[in-house]
Every structure is written in C-alpha cells, then in structure tokens.
mmCIF file of C-alpha atoms in Angstrom:
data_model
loop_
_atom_site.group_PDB
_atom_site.id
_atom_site.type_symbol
_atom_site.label_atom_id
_atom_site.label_comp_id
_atom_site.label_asym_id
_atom_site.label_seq_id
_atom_site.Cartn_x
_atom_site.Cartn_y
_atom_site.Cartn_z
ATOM 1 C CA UNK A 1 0.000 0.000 0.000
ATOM 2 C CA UNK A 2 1.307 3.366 -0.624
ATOM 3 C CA UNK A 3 0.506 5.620 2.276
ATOM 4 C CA UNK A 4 0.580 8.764 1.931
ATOM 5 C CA UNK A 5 1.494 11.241 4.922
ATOM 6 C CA UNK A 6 1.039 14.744 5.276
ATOM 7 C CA UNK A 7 3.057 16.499 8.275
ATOM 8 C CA UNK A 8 4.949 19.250 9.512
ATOM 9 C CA UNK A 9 8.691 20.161 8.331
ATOM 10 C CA UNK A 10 9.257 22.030 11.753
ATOM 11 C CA UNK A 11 11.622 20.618 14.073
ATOM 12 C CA UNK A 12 10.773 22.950 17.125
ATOM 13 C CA UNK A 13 7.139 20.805 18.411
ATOM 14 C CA UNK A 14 6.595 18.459 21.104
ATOM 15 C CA UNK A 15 9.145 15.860 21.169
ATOM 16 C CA UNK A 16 6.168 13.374 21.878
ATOM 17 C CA UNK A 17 5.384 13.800 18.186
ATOM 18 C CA UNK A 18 8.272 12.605 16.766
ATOM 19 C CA UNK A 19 8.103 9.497 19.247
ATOM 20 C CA UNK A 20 4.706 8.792 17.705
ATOM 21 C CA UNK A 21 5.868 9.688 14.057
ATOM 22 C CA UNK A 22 8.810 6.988 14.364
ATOM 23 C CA UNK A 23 6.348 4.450 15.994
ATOM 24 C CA UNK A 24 4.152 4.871 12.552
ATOM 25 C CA UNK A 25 7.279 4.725 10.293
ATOM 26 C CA UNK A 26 8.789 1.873 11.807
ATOM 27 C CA UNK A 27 4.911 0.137 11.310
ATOM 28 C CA UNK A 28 5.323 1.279 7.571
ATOM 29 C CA UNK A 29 8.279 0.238 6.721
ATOM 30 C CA UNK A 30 8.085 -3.246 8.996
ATOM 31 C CA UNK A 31 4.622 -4.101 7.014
ATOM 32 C CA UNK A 32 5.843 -3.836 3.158
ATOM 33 C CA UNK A 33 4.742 -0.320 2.909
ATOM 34 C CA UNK A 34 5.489 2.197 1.143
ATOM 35 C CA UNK A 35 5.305 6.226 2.297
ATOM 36 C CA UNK A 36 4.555 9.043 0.166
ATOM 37 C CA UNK A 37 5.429 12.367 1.422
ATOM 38 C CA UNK A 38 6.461 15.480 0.783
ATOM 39 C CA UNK A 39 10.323 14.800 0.629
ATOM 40 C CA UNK A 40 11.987 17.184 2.842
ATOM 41 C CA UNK A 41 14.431 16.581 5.810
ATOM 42 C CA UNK A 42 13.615 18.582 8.263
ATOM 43 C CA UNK A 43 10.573 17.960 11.089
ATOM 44 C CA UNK A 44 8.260 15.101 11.068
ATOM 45 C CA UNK A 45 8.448 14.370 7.442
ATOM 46 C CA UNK A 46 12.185 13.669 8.403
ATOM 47 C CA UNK A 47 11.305 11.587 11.412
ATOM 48 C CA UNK A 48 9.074 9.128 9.482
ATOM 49 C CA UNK A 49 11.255 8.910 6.607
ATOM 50 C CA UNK A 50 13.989 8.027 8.245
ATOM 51 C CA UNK A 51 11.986 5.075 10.594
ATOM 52 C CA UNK A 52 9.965 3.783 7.631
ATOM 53 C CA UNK A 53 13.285 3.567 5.698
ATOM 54 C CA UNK A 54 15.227 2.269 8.192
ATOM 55 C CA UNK A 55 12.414 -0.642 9.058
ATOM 56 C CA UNK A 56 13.092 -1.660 5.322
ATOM 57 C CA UNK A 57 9.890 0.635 3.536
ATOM 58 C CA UNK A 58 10.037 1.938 0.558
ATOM 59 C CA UNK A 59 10.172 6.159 0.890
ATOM 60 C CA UNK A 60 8.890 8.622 -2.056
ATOM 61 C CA UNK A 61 9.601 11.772 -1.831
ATOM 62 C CA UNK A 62 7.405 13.914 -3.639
ATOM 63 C CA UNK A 63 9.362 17.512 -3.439
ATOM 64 C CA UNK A 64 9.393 20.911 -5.016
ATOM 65 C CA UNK A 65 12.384 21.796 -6.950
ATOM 66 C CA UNK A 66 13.107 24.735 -5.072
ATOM 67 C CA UNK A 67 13.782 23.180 -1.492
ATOM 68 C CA UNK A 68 16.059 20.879 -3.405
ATOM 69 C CA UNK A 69 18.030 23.317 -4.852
ATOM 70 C CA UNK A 70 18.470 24.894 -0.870
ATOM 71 C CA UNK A 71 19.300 21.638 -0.020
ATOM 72 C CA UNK A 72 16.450 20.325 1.493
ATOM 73 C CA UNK A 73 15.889 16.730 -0.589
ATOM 74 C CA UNK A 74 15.922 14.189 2.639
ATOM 75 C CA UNK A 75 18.504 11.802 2.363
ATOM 76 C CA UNK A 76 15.923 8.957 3.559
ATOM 77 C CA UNK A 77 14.273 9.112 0.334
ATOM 78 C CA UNK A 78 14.282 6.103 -2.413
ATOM 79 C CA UNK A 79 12.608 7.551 -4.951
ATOM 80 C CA UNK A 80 12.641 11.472 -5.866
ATOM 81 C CA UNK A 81 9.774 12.789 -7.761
ATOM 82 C CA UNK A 82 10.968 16.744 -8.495
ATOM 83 C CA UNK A 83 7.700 19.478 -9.005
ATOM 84 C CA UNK A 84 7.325 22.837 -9.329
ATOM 85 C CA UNK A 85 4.729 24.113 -7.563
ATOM 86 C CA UNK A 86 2.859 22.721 -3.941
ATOM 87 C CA UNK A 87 -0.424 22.283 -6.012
ATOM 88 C CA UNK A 88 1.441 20.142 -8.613
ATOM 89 C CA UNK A 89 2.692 18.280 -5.540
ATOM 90 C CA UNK A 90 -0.701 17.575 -3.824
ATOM 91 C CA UNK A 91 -1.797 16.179 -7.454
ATOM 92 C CA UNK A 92 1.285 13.822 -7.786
ATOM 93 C CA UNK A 93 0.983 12.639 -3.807
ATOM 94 C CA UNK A 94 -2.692 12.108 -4.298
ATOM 95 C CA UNK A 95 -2.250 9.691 -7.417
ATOM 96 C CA UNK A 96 0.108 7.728 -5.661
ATOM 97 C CA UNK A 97 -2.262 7.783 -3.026
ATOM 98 C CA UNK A 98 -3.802 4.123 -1.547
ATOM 99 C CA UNK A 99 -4.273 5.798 2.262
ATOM 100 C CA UNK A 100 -3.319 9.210 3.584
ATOM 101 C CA UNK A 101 -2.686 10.063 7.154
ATOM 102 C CA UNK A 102 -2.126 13.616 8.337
ATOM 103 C CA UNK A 103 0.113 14.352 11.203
ATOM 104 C CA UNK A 104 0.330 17.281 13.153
ATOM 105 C CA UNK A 105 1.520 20.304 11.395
ATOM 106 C CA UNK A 106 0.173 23.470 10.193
ATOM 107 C CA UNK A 107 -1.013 25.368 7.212
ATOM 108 C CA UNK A 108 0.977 23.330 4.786
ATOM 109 C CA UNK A 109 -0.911 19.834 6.318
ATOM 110 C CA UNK A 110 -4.461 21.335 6.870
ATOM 111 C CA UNK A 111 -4.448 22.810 2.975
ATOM 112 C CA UNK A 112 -3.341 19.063 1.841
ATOM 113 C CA UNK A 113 -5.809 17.379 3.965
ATOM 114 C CA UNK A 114 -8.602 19.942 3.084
ATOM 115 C CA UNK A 115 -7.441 18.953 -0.572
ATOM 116 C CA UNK A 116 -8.038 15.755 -0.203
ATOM 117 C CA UNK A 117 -11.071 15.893 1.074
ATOM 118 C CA UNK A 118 -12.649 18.177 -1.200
ATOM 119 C CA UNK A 119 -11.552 16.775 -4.160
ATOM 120 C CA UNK A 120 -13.061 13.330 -2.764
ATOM 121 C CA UNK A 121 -16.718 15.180 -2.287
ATOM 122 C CA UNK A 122 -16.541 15.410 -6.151
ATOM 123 C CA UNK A 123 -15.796 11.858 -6.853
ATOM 124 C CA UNK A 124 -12.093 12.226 -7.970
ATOM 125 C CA UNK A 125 -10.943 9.906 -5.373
ATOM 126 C CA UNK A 126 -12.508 7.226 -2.816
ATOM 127 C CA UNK A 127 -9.707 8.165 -0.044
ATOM 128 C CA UNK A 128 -10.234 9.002 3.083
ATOM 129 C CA UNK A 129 -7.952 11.328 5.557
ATOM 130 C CA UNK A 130 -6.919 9.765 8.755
ATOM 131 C CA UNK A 131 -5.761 12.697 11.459
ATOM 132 C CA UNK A 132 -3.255 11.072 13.425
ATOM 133 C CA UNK A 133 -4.666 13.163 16.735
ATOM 134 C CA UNK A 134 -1.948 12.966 18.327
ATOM 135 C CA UNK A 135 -1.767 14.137 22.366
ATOM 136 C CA UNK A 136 -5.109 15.942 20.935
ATOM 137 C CA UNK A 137 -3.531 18.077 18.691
ATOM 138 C CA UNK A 138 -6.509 17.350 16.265
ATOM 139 C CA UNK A 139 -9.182 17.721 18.418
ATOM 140 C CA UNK A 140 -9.570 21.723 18.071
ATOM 141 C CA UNK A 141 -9.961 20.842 14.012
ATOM 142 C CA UNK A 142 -12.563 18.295 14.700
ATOM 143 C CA UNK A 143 -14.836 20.265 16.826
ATOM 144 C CA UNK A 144 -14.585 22.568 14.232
ATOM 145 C CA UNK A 145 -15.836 19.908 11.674
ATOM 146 C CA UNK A 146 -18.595 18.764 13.975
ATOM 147 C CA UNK A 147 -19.859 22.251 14.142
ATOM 148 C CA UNK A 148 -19.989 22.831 10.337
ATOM 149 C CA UNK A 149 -21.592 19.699 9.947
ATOM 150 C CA UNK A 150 -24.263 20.966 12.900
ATOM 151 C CA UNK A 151 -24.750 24.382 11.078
ATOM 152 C CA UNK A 152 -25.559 22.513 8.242
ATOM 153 C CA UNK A 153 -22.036 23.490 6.203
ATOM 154 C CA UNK A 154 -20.702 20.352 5.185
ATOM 155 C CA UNK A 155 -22.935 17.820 2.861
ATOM 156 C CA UNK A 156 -23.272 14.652 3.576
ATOM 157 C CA UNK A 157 -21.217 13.255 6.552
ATOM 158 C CA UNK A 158 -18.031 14.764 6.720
ATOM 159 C CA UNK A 159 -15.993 11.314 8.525
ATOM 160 C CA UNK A 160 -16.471 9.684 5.156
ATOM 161 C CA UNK A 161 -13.900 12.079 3.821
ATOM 162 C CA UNK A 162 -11.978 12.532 7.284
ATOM 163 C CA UNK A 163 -12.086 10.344 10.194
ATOM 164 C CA UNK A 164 -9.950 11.085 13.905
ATOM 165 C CA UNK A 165 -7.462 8.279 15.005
ATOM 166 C CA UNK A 166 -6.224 8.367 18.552
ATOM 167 C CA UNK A 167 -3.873 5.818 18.570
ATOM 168 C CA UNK A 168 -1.256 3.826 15.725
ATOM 169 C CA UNK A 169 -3.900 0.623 16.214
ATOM 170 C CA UNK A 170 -6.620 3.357 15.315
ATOM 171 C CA UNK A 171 -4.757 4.671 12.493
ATOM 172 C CA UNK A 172 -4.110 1.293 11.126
ATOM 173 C CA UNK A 173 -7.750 -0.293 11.683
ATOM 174 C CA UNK A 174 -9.000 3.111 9.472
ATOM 175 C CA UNK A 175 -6.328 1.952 6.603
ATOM 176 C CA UNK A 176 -8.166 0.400 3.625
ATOM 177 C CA UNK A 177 -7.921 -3.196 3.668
ATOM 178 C CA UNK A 178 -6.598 -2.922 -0.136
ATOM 179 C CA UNK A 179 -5.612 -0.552 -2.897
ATOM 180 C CA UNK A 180 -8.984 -0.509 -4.270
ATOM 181 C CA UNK A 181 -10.863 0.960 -1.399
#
C-alpha cells in the first residue's frame, strides 16, 4: 500500500510527536509499505522517513524543486519525484495515493488534507484522511468539523472524507484493507 502522509517540516514541536511519528514509520516500513510524502528533511516528514526507511519501507519523496536546490531533498528518500509548484505536488501525492494520514503540522498539512477531502466530495478519489490526533492536537480541528456539519455546512457526513485516530492501532484499523478501497 502506498501511504501517503502529510506532516509538519518544523523541528521545534513536542518531542512526543516525533516518538509517535517513528512508531508509525517503523509500522510502515516493517509491514511492506510504502510512504509518500512530501520529501523534505527537516521535522516530522524527516522523522518518518527516516523510521519507515530504516524498518526496510520503501520512501517517495514527492518535493518541489526549489527546497532541493536549498538543499532540502531528505537523504531517507528512495525515490525522488521533483515538481514545481505545492499544487502540482498535492496532485502527484494524491495519485500515488492508496491511504493518507495527516500528522500534526500546520497550514501546509491542513491545505493538503482539506485537498483531499474536497476533491473526494466530487468523486475524484474514494480516499479518506486519517488525522493522526496525536496528544489531541486534532481535536480543536474536529470540533470545528462537527460544528460545520451541525450548522448545516458540510454535505453529507463529513468522517467519510476525514475520520480522527487516537492511537497507531486506530490509524491502522481506518487503513483500507486494499488498494482498491
């Protein structure tokens, strides 16, 4: 399965995050996987390239030509797909896409997850977000979601689109079973 992650590139968060990023790598890698993320070597993204690598995953780094060019390209990475633009990058991340999990991070994650989403209320896609809440750090975002869906904001049920995992065994029981779901 290719699963895609979306995360933060920061390296100044809660250390309890990275603990939690490694543990989800290391499953990854140790299971046949293979992660999809946005390529860079700093932060999370680092964290679970590195453990998903290291556990003997395959690790695609799907990165915008300018951060490689500041030398940014993670060295964790197996396969380098070069873009020009974050929008391009969303598109190529999302093909490759058989599951995507967001971790925390900020504006960069919530615009790929909201991506994702949307573009899966108009039928491009079947995937589902997963938001890896870790410590809680979703929890603000889906409070938000439950009160759009309350005012009426959101059609349909939103948690076919995005659904809140608490835990690595409640990330991994929200995987599709197969490529084809």
């Amino acid at each position: 399965m290719h699963i895609t992650v979306f995360c933060s590139a920061n390296n100044h968060i809660d250390p309890e995050y990275f603990t939690m990023a490694e543990e989800f790598g290391r499953w990854i890698g140790k299971n046949g996987h293979t992660l999809v993320y946005g390529g860079h070597d700093e932060g999370l993204m680092e964290c679970i390239a590195r453990a998903t690598h290291e556990a003997g995953g395959r690790v695609e780094g799907v990165i915008p030509r300018r951060l490689v060019n500041s030398g940014h390209l993670s060295q964790y990475v197996d396969v380098e797909i070069l873009c020009e633009t974050l929008s391009e990058r969303k598109d190529i991340m999302l093909r490759r896409s058989d599951a995507v999990v967001a971790l925390p991070g900020g504006i960069g994650t919530l615009d790929e997850v909201f991506t994702v989403a949307a573009s899966g209320t108009l039928d491009y896609h079947r995937l589902r977000v997963v938001m890896y809440d870790m410590n809680g750090f979703w929890t603000p975002l889906e409070q938000l979601m439950d009160a759009l869906q309350e005012k009426g904001m959101i059609r349909g049920d939103y948690h076919r689109r995005v659904t809140f995992a608490k835990n690595l065994e409640e990330v991994v029981a929200a995987l599709p079973t197969s490529s084809h779901e």
